[in-house]
């Protein structure tokens, strides 16, 4: 199934007086849930959907705990997750402490399997 996109018009924020240009804006098309993944896996294996869901739930729970503990989590050739964030700047290193951290986010890095799958993607204009 192709990746769908809309056409949107944008202004150049560095040159507000320049004419707007049109861009492809990739949009989500449906969703896949954990239950969907478990159902699919059960159809191509001898393991039940309930057993697969139990394994996935415990695996993703462990991934969440490890990312929250500051670990870099490598999920095979699929992806890597780790914590990242931003903080307020201070004049000296001694002034920097945990209260300077303003936000925390998850850094997702696709692995070889996802990168290779995206290279084979096709695209379709929505509508």
PDB file of C-alpha atoms in Angstrom:
ATOM      1  CA  UNK A   1       0.000   0.000   0.000  1.00  0.00           C
ATOM      2  CA  UNK A   2       1.436   3.404  -0.898  1.00  0.00           C
ATOM      3  CA  UNK A   3       2.193   6.193   1.556  1.00  0.00           C
ATOM      4  CA  UNK A   4      -0.338   8.992   1.050  1.00  0.00           C
ATOM      5  CA  UNK A   5       0.358  12.703   1.005  1.00  0.00           C
ATOM      6  CA  UNK A   6      -1.544  15.958   0.806  1.00  0.00           C
ATOM      7  CA  UNK A   7      -0.356  19.068  -1.001  1.00  0.00           C
ATOM      8  CA  UNK A   8       0.141  22.057   1.278  1.00  0.00           C
ATOM      9  CA  UNK A   9       1.288  25.612   0.673  1.00  0.00           C
ATOM     10  CA  UNK A  10       3.979  27.078   2.944  1.00  0.00           C
ATOM     11  CA  UNK A  11       5.704  30.389   3.408  1.00  0.00           C
ATOM     12  CA  UNK A  12       9.493  30.522   3.798  1.00  0.00           C
ATOM     13  CA  UNK A  13      10.018  31.634   7.438  1.00  0.00           C
ATOM     14  CA  UNK A  14      13.452  33.045   6.519  1.00  0.00           C
ATOM     15  CA  UNK A  15      11.966  35.130   3.703  1.00  0.00           C
ATOM     16  CA  UNK A  16       8.330  35.979   4.523  1.00  0.00           C
ATOM     17  CA  UNK A  17       8.006  38.165   1.431  1.00  0.00           C
ATOM     18  CA  UNK A  18       8.907  35.341  -0.978  1.00  0.00           C
ATOM     19  CA  UNK A  19       6.024  33.661  -2.774  1.00  0.00           C
ATOM     20  CA  UNK A  20       4.656  30.578  -1.064  1.00  0.00           C
ATOM     21  CA  UNK A  21       5.565  27.178  -2.476  1.00  0.00           C
ATOM     22  CA  UNK A  22       3.707  23.877  -2.564  1.00  0.00           C
ATOM     23  CA  UNK A  23       4.997  20.790  -0.749  1.00  0.00           C
ATOM     24  CA  UNK A  24       4.051  17.155  -0.292  1.00  0.00           C
ATOM     25  CA  UNK A  25       2.927  16.545   3.307  1.00  0.00           C
ATOM     26  CA  UNK A  26       2.894  12.859   4.255  1.00  0.00           C
ATOM     27  CA  UNK A  27      -0.210  11.892   6.261  1.00  0.00           C
ATOM     28  CA  UNK A  28      -1.053   8.842   8.311  1.00  0.00           C
ATOM     29  CA  UNK A  29      -3.340   6.329   6.672  1.00  0.00           C
ATOM     30  CA  UNK A  30      -4.894   4.025   9.246  1.00  0.00           C
ATOM     31  CA  UNK A  31      -3.264   2.524  12.289  1.00  0.00           C
ATOM     32  CA  UNK A  32      -1.808  -0.699  13.584  1.00  0.00           C
ATOM     33  CA  UNK A  33      -2.365  -1.615  17.227  1.00  0.00           C
ATOM     34  CA  UNK A  34      -0.543  -4.033  19.496  1.00  0.00           C
ATOM     35  CA  UNK A  35      -3.523  -6.380  19.113  1.00  0.00           C
ATOM     36  CA  UNK A  36      -3.145  -6.190  15.320  1.00  0.00           C
ATOM     37  CA  UNK A  37       0.535  -7.134  15.607  1.00  0.00           C
ATOM     38  CA  UNK A  38      -0.282 -10.058  17.888  1.00  0.00           C
ATOM     39  CA  UNK A  39      -3.074 -11.272  15.598  1.00  0.00           C
ATOM     40  CA  UNK A  40      -0.757 -11.143  12.575  1.00  0.00           C
ATOM     41  CA  UNK A  41       2.028 -12.964  14.411  1.00  0.00           C
ATOM     42  CA  UNK A  42      -0.384 -15.684  15.532  1.00  0.00           C
ATOM     43  CA  UNK A  43      -1.481 -16.309  11.929  1.00  0.00           C
ATOM     44  CA  UNK A  44       2.098 -16.971  10.773  1.00  0.00           C
ATOM     45  CA  UNK A  45       3.214 -19.006  13.792  1.00  0.00           C
ATOM     46  CA  UNK A  46       1.967 -21.686  16.144  1.00  0.00           C
ATOM     47  CA  UNK A  47       1.792 -19.274  19.083  1.00  0.00           C
ATOM     48  CA  UNK A  48      -1.595 -17.956  20.218  1.00  0.00           C
ATOM     49  CA  UNK A  49      -2.553 -14.295  20.029  1.00  0.00           C
ATOM     50  CA  UNK A  50      -2.858 -14.158  23.842  1.00  0.00           C
ATOM     51  CA  UNK A  51       0.663 -15.537  24.307  1.00  0.00           C
ATOM     52  CA  UNK A  52       2.086 -13.111  21.758  1.00  0.00           C
ATOM     53  CA  UNK A  53       0.295 -10.184  23.437  1.00  0.00           C
ATOM     54  CA  UNK A  54       1.762 -11.218  26.797  1.00  0.00           C
ATOM     55  CA  UNK A  55       5.283 -11.296  25.325  1.00  0.00           C
ATOM     56  CA  UNK A  56       4.844  -7.964  23.524  1.00  0.00           C
ATOM     57  CA  UNK A  57       3.386  -6.260  26.605  1.00  0.00           C
ATOM     58  CA  UNK A  58       6.245  -7.440  28.823  1.00  0.00           C
ATOM     59  CA  UNK A  59       8.840  -6.545  26.166  1.00  0.00           C
ATOM     60  CA  UNK A  60       7.536  -3.020  25.630  1.00  0.00           C
ATOM     61  CA  UNK A  61       7.154  -2.512  29.380  1.00  0.00           C
ATOM     62  CA  UNK A  62      10.845  -3.423  29.789  1.00  0.00           C
ATOM     63  CA  UNK A  63      11.794  -1.092  26.918  1.00  0.00           C
ATOM     64  CA  UNK A  64       9.889   1.796  28.581  1.00  0.00           C
ATOM     65  CA  UNK A  65      11.541   1.114  31.958  1.00  0.00           C
ATOM     66  CA  UNK A  66      15.019   0.956  30.432  1.00  0.00           C
ATOM     67  CA  UNK A  67      14.574   4.187  28.429  1.00  0.00           C
ATOM     68  CA  UNK A  68      13.326   5.864  31.626  1.00  0.00           C
ATOM     69  CA  UNK A  69      16.495   4.597  33.360  1.00  0.00           C
ATOM     70  CA  UNK A  70      18.638   6.342  30.726  1.00  0.00           C
ATOM     71  CA  UNK A  71      19.615   3.242  28.789  1.00  0.00           C
ATOM     72  CA  UNK A  72      19.911   3.117  25.016  1.00  0.00           C
ATOM     73  CA  UNK A  73      17.633   0.301  23.910  1.00  0.00           C
ATOM     74  CA  UNK A  74      18.627  -1.508  20.712  1.00  0.00           C
ATOM     75  CA  UNK A  75      15.758  -3.531  19.240  1.00  0.00           C
ATOM     76  CA  UNK A  76      17.693  -5.630  16.768  1.00  0.00           C
ATOM     77  CA  UNK A  77      17.877  -4.204  13.278  1.00  0.00           C
ATOM     78  CA  UNK A  78      14.474  -2.567  13.768  1.00  0.00           C
ATOM     79  CA  UNK A  79      15.065   0.545  15.874  1.00  0.00           C
ATOM     80  CA  UNK A  80      16.846   2.201  18.784  1.00  0.00           C
ATOM     81  CA  UNK A  81      15.220   4.238  21.545  1.00  0.00           C
ATOM     82  CA  UNK A  82      16.765   6.518  24.138  1.00  0.00           C
ATOM     83  CA  UNK A  83      15.945   9.540  26.262  1.00  0.00           C
ATOM     84  CA  UNK A  84      16.949  13.016  25.129  1.00  0.00           C
ATOM     85  CA  UNK A  85      16.085  16.487  26.258  1.00  0.00           C
ATOM     86  CA  UNK A  86      16.909  20.149  26.538  1.00  0.00           C
ATOM     87  CA  UNK A  87      17.992  22.386  29.387  1.00  0.00           C
ATOM     88  CA  UNK A  88      18.530  26.017  30.310  1.00  0.00           C
ATOM     89  CA  UNK A  89      22.026  27.356  29.717  1.00  0.00           C
ATOM     90  CA  UNK A  90      24.153  28.460  32.671  1.00  0.00           C
ATOM     91  CA  UNK A  91      27.370  30.472  32.846  1.00  0.00           C
ATOM     92  CA  UNK A  92      29.383  27.809  34.704  1.00  0.00           C
ATOM     93  CA  UNK A  93      29.332  24.018  34.910  1.00  0.00           C
ATOM     94  CA  UNK A  94      28.816  24.230  38.675  1.00  0.00           C
ATOM     95  CA  UNK A  95      25.485  25.998  38.139  1.00  0.00           C
ATOM     96  CA  UNK A  96      24.057  23.149  36.059  1.00  0.00           C
ATOM     97  CA  UNK A  97      21.815  20.696  37.905  1.00  0.00           C
ATOM     98  CA  UNK A  98      18.699  18.611  37.249  1.00  0.00           C
ATOM     99  CA  UNK A  99      16.369  21.593  37.779  1.00  0.00           C
ATOM    100  CA  UNK A 100      17.804  23.097  34.567  1.00  0.00           C
ATOM    101  CA  UNK A 101      16.272  20.297  32.483  1.00  0.00           C
ATOM    102  CA  UNK A 102      13.269  21.798  30.702  1.00  0.00           C
ATOM    103  CA  UNK A 103      11.983  18.866  28.683  1.00  0.00           C
ATOM    104  CA  UNK A 104      12.567  15.181  28.091  1.00  0.00           C
ATOM    105  CA  UNK A 105      11.703  13.354  24.898  1.00  0.00           C
ATOM    106  CA  UNK A 106      12.171   9.981  23.285  1.00  0.00           C
ATOM    107  CA  UNK A 107      14.735   9.723  20.502  1.00  0.00           C
ATOM    108  CA  UNK A 108      13.756   7.110  17.912  1.00  0.00           C
ATOM    109  CA  UNK A 109      16.303   5.941  15.366  1.00  0.00           C
ATOM    110  CA  UNK A 110      15.091   3.533  12.707  1.00  0.00           C
ATOM    111  CA  UNK A 111      17.311   0.544  12.095  1.00  0.00           C
ATOM    112  CA  UNK A 112      18.286  -1.153   8.855  1.00  0.00           C
ATOM    113  CA  UNK A 113      15.017  -3.113   8.509  1.00  0.00           C
ATOM    114  CA  UNK A 114      12.837   0.007   8.702  1.00  0.00           C
ATOM    115  CA  UNK A 115      15.180   2.104   6.540  1.00  0.00           C
ATOM    116  CA  UNK A 116      15.214  -0.616   3.861  1.00  0.00           C
ATOM    117  CA  UNK A 117      11.418  -0.929   3.963  1.00  0.00           C
ATOM    118  CA  UNK A 118      11.029   2.844   3.502  1.00  0.00           C
ATOM    119  CA  UNK A 119      13.382   2.789   0.501  1.00  0.00           C
ATOM    120  CA  UNK A 120      10.868   0.518  -1.217  1.00  0.00           C
ATOM    121  CA  UNK A 121       7.876   2.739  -0.413  1.00  0.00           C
ATOM    122  CA  UNK A 122       5.635   4.145  -3.099  1.00  0.00           C
ATOM    123  CA  UNK A 123       3.623   7.341  -2.790  1.00  0.00           C
ATOM    124  CA  UNK A 124       0.098   8.382  -3.718  1.00  0.00           C
ATOM    125  CA  UNK A 125      -1.496  11.820  -3.673  1.00  0.00           C
ATOM    126  CA  UNK A 126      -4.545  11.849  -1.395  1.00  0.00           C
ATOM    127  CA  UNK A 127      -7.872  12.541  -2.996  1.00  0.00           C
TER     128      UNK A 127
END
